[in-house]
One Martini backbone bead per residue (centre of mass of N, CA, C, O) as a GRO file, in nm:
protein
  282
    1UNK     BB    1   0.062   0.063  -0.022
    2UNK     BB    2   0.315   0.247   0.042
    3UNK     BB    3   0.332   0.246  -0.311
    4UNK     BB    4   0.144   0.352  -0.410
    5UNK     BB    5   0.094   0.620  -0.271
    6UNK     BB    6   0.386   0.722  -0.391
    7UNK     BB    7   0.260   0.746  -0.685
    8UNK     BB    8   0.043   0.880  -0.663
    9UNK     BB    9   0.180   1.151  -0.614
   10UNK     BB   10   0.358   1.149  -0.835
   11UNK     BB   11   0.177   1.202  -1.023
   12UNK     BB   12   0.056   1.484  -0.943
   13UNK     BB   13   0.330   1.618  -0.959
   14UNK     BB   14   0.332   1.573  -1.269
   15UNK     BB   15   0.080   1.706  -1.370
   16UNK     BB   16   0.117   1.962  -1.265
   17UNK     BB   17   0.364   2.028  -1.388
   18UNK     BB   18   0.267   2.009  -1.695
   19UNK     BB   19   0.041   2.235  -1.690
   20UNK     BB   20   0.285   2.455  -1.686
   21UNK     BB   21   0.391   2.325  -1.978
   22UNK     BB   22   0.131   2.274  -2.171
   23UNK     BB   23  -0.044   2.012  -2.158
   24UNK     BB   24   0.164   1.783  -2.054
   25UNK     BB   25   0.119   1.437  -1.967
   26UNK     BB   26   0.281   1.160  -1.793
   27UNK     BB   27  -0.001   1.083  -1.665
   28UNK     BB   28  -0.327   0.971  -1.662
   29UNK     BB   29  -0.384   1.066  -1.338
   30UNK     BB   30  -0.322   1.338  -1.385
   31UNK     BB   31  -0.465   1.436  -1.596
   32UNK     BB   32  -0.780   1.347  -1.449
   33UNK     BB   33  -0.667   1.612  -1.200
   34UNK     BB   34  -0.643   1.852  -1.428
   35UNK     BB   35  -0.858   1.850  -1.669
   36UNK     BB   36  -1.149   1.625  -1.676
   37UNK     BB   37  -1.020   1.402  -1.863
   38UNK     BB   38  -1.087   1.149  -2.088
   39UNK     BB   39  -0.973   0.826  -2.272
   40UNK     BB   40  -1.136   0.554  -2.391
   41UNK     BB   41  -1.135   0.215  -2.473
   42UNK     BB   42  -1.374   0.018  -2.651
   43UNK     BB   43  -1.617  -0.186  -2.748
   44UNK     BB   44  -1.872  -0.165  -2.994
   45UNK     BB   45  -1.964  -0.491  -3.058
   46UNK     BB   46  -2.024  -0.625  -2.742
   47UNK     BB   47  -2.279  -0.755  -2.558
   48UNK     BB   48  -2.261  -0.644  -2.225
   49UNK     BB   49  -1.988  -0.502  -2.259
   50UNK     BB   50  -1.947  -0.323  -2.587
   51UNK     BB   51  -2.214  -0.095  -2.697
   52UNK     BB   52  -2.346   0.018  -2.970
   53UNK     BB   53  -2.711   0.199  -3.006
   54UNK     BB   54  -2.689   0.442  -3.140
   55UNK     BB   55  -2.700   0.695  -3.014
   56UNK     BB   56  -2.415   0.740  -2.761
   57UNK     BB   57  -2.304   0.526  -2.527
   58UNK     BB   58  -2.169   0.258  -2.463
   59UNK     BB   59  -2.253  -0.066  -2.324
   60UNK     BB   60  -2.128  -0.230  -2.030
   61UNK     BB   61  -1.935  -0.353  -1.818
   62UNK     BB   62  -1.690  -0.233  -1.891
   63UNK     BB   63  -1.788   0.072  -1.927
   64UNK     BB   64  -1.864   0.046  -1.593
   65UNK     BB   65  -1.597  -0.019  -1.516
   66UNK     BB   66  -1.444   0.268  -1.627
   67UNK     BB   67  -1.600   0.464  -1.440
   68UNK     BB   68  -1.511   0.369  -1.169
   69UNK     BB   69  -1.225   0.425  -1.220
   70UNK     BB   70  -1.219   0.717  -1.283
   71UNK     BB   71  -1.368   0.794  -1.058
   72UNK     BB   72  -1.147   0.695  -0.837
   73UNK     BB   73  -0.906   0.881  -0.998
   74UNK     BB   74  -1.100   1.174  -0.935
   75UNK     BB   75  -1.222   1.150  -0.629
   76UNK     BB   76  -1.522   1.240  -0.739
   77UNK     BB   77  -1.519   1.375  -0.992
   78UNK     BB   78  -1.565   1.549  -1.261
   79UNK     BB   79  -1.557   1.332  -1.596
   80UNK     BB   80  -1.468   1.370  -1.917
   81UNK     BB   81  -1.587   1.083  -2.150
   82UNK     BB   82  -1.429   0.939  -2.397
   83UNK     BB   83  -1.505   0.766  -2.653
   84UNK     BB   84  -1.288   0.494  -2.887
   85UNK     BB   85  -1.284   0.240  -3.052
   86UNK     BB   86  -1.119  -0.107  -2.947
   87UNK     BB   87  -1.000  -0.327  -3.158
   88UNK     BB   88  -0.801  -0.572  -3.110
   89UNK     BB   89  -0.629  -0.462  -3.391
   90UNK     BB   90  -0.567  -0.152  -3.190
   91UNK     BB   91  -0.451  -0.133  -2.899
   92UNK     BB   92  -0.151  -0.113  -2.926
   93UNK     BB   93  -0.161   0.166  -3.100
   94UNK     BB   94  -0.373   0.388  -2.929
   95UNK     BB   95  -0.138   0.344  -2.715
   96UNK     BB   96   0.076   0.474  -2.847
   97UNK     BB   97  -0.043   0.725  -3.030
   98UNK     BB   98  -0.281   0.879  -2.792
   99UNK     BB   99  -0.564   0.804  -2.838
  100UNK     BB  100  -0.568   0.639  -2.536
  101UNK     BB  101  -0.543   0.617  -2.220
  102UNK     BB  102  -0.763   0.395  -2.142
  103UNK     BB  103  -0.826   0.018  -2.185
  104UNK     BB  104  -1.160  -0.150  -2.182
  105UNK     BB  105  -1.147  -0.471  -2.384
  106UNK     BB  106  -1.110  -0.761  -2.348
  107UNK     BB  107  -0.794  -0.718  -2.231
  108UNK     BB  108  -0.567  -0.980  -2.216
  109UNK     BB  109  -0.290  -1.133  -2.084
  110UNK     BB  110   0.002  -1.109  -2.246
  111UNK     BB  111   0.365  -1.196  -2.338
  112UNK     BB  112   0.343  -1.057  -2.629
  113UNK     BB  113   0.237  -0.763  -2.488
  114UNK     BB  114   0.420  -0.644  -2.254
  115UNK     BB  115   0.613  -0.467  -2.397
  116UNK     BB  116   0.357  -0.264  -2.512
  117UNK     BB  117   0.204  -0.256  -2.232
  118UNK     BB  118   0.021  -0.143  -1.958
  119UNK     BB  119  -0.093  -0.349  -1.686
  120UNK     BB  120  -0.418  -0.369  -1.522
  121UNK     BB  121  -0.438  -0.602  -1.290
  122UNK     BB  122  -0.702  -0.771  -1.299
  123UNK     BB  123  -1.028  -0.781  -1.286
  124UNK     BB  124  -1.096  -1.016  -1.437
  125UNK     BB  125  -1.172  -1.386  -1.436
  126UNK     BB  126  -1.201  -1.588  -1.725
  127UNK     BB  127  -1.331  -1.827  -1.952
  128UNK     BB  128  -1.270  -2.051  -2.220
  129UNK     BB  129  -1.507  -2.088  -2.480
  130UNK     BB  130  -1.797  -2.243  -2.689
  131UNK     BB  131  -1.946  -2.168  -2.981
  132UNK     BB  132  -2.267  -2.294  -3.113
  133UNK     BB  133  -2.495  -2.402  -3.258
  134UNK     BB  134  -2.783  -2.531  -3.162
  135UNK     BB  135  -2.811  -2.750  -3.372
  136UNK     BB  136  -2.507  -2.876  -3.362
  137UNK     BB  137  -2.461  -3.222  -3.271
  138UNK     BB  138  -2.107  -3.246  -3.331
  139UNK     BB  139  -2.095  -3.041  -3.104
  140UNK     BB  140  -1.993  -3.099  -2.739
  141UNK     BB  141  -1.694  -3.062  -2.738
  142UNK     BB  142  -1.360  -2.935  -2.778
  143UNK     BB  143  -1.271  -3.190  -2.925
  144UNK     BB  144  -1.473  -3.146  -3.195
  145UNK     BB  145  -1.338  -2.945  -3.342
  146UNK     BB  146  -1.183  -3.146  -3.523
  147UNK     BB  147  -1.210  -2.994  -3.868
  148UNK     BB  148  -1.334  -2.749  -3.785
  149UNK     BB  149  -1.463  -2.421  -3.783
  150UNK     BB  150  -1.283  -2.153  -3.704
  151UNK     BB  151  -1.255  -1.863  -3.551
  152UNK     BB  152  -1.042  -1.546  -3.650
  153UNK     BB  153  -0.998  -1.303  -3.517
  154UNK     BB  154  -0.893  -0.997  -3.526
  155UNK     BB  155  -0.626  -0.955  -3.273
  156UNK     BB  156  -0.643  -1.237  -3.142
  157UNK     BB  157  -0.563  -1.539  -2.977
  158UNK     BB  158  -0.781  -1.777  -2.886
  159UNK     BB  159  -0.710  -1.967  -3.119
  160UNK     BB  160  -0.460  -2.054  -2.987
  161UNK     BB  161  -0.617  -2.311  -2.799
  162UNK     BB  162  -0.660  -2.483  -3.000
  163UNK     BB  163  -0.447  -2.509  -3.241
  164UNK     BB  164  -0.203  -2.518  -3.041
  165UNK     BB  165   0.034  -2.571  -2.854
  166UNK     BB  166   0.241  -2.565  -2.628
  167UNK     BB  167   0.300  -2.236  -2.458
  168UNK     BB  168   0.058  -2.086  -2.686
  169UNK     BB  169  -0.127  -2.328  -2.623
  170UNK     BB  170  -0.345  -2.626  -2.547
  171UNK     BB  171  -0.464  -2.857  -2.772
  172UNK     BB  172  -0.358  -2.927  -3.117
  173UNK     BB  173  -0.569  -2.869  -3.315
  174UNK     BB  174  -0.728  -2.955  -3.595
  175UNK     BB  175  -0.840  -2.638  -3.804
  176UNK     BB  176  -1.043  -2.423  -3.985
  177UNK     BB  177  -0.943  -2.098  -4.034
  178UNK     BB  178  -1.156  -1.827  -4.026
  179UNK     BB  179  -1.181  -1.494  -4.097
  180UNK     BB  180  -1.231  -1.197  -3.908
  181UNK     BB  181  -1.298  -0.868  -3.789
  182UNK     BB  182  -1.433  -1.023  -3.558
  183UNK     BB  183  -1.695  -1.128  -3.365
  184UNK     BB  184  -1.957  -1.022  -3.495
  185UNK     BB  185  -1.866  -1.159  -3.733
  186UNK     BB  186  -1.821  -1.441  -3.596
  187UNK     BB  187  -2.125  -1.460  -3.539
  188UNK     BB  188  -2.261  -1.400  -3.851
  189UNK     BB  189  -2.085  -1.689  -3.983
  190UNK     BB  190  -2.247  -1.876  -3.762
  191UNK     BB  191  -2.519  -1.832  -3.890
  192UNK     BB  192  -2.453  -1.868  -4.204
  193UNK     BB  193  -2.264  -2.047  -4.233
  194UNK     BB  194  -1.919  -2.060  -4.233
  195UNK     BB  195  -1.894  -2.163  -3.952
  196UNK     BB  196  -1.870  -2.357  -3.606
  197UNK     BB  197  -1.684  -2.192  -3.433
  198UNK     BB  198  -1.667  -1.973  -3.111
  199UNK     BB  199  -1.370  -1.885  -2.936
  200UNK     BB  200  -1.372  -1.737  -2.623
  201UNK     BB  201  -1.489  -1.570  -2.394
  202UNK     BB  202  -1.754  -1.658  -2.241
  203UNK     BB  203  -1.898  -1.341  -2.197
  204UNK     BB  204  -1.886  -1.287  -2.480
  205UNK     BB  205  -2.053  -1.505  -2.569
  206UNK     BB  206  -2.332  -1.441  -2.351
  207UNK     BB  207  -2.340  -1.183  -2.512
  208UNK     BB  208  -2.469  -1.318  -2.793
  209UNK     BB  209  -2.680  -1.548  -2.661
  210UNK     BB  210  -2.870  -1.366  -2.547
  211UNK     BB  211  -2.983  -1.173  -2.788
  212UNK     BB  212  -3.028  -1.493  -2.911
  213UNK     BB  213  -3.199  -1.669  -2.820
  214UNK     BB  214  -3.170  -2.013  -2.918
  215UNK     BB  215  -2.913  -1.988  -3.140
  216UNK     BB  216  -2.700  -2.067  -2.930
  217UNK     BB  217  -2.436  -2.289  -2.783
  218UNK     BB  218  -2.237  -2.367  -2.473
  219UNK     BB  219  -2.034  -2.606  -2.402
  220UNK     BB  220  -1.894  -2.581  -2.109
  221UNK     BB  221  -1.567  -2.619  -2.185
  222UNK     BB  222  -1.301  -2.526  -2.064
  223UNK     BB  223  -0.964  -2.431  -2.133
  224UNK     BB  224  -0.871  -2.124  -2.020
  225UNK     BB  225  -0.780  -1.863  -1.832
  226UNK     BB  226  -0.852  -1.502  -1.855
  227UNK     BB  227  -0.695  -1.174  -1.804
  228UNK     BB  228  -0.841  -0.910  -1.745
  229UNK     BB  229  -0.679  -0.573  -1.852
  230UNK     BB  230  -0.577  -0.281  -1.816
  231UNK     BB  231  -0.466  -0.043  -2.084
  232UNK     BB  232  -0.123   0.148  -2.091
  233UNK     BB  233   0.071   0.309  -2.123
  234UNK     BB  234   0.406   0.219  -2.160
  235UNK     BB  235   0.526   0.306  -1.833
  236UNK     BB  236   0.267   0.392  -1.619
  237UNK     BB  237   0.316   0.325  -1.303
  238UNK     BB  238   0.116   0.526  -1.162
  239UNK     BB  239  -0.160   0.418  -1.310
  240UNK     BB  240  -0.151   0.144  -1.226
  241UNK     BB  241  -0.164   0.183  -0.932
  242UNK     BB  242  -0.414   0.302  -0.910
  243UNK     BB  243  -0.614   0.084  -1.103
  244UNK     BB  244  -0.557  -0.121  -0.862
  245UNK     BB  245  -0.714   0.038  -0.654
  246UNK     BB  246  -0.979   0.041  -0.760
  247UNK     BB  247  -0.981  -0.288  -0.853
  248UNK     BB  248  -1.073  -0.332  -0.535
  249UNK     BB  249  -1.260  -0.162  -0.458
  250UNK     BB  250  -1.464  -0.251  -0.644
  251UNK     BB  251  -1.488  -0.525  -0.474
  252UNK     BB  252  -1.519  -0.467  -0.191
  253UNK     BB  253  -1.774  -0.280  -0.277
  254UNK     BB  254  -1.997  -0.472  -0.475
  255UNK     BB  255  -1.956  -0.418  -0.794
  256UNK     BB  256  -1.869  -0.606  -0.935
  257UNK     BB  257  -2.063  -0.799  -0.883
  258UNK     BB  258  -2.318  -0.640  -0.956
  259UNK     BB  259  -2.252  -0.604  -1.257
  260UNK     BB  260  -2.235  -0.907  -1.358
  261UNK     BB  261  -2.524  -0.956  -1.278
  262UNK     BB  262  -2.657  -0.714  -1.446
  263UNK     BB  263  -2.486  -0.862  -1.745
  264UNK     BB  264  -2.503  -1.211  -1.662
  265UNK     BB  265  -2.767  -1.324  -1.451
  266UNK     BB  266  -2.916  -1.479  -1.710
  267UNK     BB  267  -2.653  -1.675  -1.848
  268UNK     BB  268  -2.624  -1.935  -1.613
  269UNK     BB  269  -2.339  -1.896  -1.528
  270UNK     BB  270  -2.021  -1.885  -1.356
  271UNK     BB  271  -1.945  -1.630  -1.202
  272UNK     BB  272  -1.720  -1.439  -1.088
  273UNK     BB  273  -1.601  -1.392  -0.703
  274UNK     BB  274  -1.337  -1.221  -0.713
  275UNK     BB  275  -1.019  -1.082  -0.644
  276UNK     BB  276  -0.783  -1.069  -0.840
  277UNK     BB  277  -0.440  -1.081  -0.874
  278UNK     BB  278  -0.214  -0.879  -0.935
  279UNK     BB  279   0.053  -0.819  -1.158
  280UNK     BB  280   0.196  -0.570  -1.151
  281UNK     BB  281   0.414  -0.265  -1.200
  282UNK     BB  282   0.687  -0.159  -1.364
   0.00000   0.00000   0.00000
């Protein structure tokens, strides 16, 4: 606790000082306690997690996530919140080139990310299920995927524990890979008759599952756990450190929870329900 206090500190101090400097902030949460603005990245196109629909501010647990933490990291003040659209295959190019301050957008941690991302967290655990057609009975468990047309997600690893051997992946099967510009791509596609099966974190498949009861079947046999985490331009070690107090506060409070169920609490899963361990801020 006594290293994030020294770091929340260092960074007020380094954002004051940059704002007398013509308004160049070096670290996210200075930005946002002095300037009362902030850019989030999430997704915009998966059901309750990051939707848009029609005019508005994208809508879903994610989304209720960011603003937990911005307001956590502004004190409680008022802070004007720019929505971002960041799809899976531009995430770490929106924060490295300032486009977005922190990406809140079922955002996995992984060792090929860490080198250009500073994650913070994760705020959850979630299992990697996949997703077939509810009438399709020649899939009922992950083996049977072999031989199978699998979506790739552009930007996505998730199709790596189904096709890879260890360390990057988890199951070593043959399938087909049919290629998808995103999620809900790969959804569209799914129903389309055009592949079989959708694999990626469970929260994600019960999230396209809700908007169309009855049309999709999830397996239920998980692959391999996934630790979501919040991305920040790399080397923001005080903002990592804010972040990871938001994100207990956050479980402490009983928010995490509610929001779970707020956004998942009819699609049958076991939800999470503890605070993962943090991952340490470089």
């Amino acid at each position: 606790m006594r290293r994030a206090y020294v770091a929340l500190a260092a960074a007020t101090v380094m954002g004051l000082a940059a704002c007398g400097g013509g308004g160049s902030y070096s670290t996210v949460v200075g930005k946002i306690r002095n300037t009362g603005h902030v850019v989030v990245g999430t997704k915009w196109d998966q059901p309750s997690l990051g939707l848009v629909v029609g005019p508005g501010d994208p809508q879903g647990f994610d989304v209720d996530v960011a603003r937990y933490i911005v307001n956590y990291l502004a004190h409680g003040r008022h802070v004007d919140i720019t929505w971002r659209e960041s799809p899976s295959s531009a995430r770490e190019a929106l924060l490295q080139n300032g486009s977005v301050d922190l990406i809140v957008a079922t955002y996995t941690i992984t060792e090929a990310r860490r080198p250009k991302v500073t994650f913070a967290g994760p705020y959850v655990i979630v299992q990697q299920d996949t997703m077939v057609r509810a009438t399709d009975t020649s899939i009922k468990k992950v083996s049977d995927l072999r031989g199978k047309r699998l979506c790739l997600a552009e930007g996505s690893n998730s199709y790596r524990r189904v096709v890879d051997p260890p360390p990057d992946g988890k199951l070593d099967l043959p399938a087909v890979l049919v290629n998808a510009a995103n999620y809900s791509d790969c959804v569209r596609k799914l129903t389309d008759h055009r592949l079989d099966a959708v694999s990626t974190q469970n929260l994600i498949l019960a999230g396209f599952a809700q908007q169309e009861p009855g049309r999709f079947r999830l397996l239920n046999d998980p692959i391999i756990d996934e630790r979501w985490a919040v991305g920040i331009k790399k080397g923001d070690a005080a903002t990592c450190e804010a972040v990871n107090q938001a994100i207990a506060a956050m479980w402490h409070d009983g928010t995490a929870t509610r929001l779970l169920h707020k956004w998942f609490g009819k699609t049958g899963l076991k939800l999470p329900w503890y605070l993962p361990k943090p991952e340490g801020c470089p």
